[in-house]
JSON list of C-alpha atoms in Angstrom, two decimals:
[
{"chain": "L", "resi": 3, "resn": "UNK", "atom": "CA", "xyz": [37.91, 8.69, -18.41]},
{"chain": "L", "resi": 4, "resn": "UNK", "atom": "CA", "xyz": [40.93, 10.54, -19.39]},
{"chain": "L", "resi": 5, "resn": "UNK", "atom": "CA", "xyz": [41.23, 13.69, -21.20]},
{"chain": "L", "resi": 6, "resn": "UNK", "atom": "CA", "xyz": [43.05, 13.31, -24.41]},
{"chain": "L", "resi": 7, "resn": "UNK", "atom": "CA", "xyz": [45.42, 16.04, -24.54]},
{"chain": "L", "resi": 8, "resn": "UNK", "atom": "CA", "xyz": [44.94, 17.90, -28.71]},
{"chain": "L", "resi": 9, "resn": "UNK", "atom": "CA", "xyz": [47.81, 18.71, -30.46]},
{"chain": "L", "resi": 10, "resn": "UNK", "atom": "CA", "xyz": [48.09, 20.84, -34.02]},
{"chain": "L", "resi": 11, "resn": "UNK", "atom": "CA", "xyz": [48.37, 17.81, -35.77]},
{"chain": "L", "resi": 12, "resn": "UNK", "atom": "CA", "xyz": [45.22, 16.42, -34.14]},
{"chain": "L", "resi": 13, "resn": "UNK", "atom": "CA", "xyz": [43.41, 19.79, -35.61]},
{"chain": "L", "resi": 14, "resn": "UNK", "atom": "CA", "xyz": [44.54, 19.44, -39.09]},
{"chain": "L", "resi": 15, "resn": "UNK", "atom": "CA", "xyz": [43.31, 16.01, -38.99]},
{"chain": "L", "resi": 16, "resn": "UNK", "atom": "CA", "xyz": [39.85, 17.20, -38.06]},
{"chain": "L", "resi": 17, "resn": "UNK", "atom": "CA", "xyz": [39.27, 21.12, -39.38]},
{"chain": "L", "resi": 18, "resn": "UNK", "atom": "CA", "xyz": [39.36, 21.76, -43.13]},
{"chain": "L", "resi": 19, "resn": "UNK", "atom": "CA", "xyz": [39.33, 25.97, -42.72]},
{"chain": "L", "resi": 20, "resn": "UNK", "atom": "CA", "xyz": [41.60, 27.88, -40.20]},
{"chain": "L", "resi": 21, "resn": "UNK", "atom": "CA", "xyz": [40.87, 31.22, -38.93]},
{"chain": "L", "resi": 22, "resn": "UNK", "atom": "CA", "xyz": [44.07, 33.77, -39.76]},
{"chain": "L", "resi": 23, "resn": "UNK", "atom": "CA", "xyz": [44.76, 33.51, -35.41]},
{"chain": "L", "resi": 24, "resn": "UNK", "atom": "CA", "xyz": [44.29, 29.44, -36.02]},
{"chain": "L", "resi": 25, "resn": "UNK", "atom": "CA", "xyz": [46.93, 29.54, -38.68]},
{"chain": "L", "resi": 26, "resn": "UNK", "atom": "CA", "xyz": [48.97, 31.64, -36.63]},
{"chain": "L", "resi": 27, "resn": "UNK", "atom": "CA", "xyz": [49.13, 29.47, -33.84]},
{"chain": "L", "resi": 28, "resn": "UNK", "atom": "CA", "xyz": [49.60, 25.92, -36.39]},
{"chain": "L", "resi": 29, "resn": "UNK", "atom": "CA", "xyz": [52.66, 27.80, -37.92]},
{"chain": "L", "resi": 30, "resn": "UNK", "atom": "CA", "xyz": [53.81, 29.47, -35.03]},
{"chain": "L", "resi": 31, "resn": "UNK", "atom": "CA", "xyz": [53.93, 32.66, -36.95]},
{"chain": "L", "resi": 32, "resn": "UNK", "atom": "CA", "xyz": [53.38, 36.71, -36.29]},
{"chain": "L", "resi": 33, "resn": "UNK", "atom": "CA", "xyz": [49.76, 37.97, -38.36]},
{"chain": "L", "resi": 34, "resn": "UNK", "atom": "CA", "xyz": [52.15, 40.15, -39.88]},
{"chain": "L", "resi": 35, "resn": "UNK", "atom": "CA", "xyz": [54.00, 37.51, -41.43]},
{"chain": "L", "resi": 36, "resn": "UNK", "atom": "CA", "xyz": [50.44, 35.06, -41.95]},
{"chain": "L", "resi": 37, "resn": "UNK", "atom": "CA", "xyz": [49.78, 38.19, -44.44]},
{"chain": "L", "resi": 38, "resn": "UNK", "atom": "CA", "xyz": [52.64, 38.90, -45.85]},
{"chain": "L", "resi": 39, "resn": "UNK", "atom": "CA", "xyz": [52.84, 35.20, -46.60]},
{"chain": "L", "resi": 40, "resn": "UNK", "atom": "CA", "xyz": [49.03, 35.23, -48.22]},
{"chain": "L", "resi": 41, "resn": "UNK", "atom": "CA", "xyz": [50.25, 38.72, -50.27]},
{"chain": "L", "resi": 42, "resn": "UNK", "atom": "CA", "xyz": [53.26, 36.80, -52.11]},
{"chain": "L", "resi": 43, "resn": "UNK", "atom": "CA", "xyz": [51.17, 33.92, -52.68]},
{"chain": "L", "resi": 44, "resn": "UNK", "atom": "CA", "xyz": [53.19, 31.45, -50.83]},
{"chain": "L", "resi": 45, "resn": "UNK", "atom": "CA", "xyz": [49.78, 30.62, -49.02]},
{"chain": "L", "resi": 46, "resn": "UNK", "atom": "CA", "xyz": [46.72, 30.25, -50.02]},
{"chain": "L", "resi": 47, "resn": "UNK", "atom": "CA", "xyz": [43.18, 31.23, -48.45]},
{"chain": "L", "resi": 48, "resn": "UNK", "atom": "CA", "xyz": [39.67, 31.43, -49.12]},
{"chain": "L", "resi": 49, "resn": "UNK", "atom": "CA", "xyz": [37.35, 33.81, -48.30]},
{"chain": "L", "resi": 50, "resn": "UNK", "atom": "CA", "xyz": [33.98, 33.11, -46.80]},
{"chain": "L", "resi": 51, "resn": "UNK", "atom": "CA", "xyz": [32.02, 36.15, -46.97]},
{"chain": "L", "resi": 52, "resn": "UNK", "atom": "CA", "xyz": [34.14, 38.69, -44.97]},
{"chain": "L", "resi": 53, "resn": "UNK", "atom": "CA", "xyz": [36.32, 36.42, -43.62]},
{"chain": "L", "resi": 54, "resn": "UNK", "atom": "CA", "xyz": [39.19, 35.13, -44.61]},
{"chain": "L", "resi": 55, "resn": "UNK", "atom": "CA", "xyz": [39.96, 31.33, -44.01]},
{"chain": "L", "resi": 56, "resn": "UNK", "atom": "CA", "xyz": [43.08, 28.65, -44.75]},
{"chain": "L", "resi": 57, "resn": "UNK", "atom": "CA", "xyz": [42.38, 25.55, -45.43]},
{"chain": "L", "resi": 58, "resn": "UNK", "atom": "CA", "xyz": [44.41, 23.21, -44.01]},
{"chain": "L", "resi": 59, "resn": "UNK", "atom": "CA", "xyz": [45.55, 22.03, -47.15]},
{"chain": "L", "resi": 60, "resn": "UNK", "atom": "CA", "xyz": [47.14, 25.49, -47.86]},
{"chain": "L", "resi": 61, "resn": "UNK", "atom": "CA", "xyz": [49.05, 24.62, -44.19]},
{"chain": "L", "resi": 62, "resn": "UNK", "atom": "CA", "xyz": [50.17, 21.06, -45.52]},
{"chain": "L", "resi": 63, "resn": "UNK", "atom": "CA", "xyz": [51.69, 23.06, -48.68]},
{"chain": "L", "resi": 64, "resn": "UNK", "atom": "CA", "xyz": [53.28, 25.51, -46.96]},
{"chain": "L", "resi": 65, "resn": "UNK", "atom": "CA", "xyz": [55.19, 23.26, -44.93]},
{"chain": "L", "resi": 66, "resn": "UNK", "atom": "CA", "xyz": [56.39, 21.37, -47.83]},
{"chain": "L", "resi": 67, "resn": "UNK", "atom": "CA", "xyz": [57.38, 24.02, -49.50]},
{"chain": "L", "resi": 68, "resn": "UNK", "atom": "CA", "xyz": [59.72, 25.35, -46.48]},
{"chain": "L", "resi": 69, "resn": "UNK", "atom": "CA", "xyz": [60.81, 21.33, -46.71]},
{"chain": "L", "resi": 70, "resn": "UNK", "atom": "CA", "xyz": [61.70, 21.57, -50.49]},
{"chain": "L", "resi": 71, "resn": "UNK", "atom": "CA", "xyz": [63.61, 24.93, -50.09]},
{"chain": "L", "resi": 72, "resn": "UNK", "atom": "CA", "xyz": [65.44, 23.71, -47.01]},
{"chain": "L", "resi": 73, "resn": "UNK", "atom": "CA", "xyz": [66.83, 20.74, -48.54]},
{"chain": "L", "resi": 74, "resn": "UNK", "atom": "CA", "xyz": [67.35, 22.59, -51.80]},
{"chain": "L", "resi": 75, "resn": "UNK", "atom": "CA", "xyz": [69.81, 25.19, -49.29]},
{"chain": "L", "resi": 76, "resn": "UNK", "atom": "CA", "xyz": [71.72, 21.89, -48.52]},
{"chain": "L", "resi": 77, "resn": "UNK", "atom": "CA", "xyz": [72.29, 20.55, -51.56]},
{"chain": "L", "resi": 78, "resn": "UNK", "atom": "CA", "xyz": [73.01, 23.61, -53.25]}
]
């Protein structure tokens, strides 16, 4: 039949942990910036023995937090 093509919205749906390259590629952000972004806290991760993982949870919250402090820049 036909190939379904995936999009990063299909992955969320389906993946609960993201590799840091995953998350990269979701966000559409520089591993430079994925860390600087887990240092200050503004997103979360697990680690799973040596490696470190984001759930997709961590990517939902993210998001809405860039939402809150974009419409926060408008109103203000």
């Amino acid at each position: 039949m036909f190939a379904r093509k995936e999009t990063p919205l299909d992955d969320t749906a389906r993946k609960e942990l993201y590799r840091i390259p995953e998350a990269m590629r979701l966000l559409s952000l520089s591993r430079s910036v994925i860390y600087e972004l887990i240092r200050s806290g503004r997103l979360h991760t697990v680690k799973e023995g040596r490696t470190r993982l984001v759930p997709a949870r961590a990517i939902t919250d993210y998001v809405a937090l860039l939402e809150r402090e974009s419409t926060r820049g408008i109103a203000a």
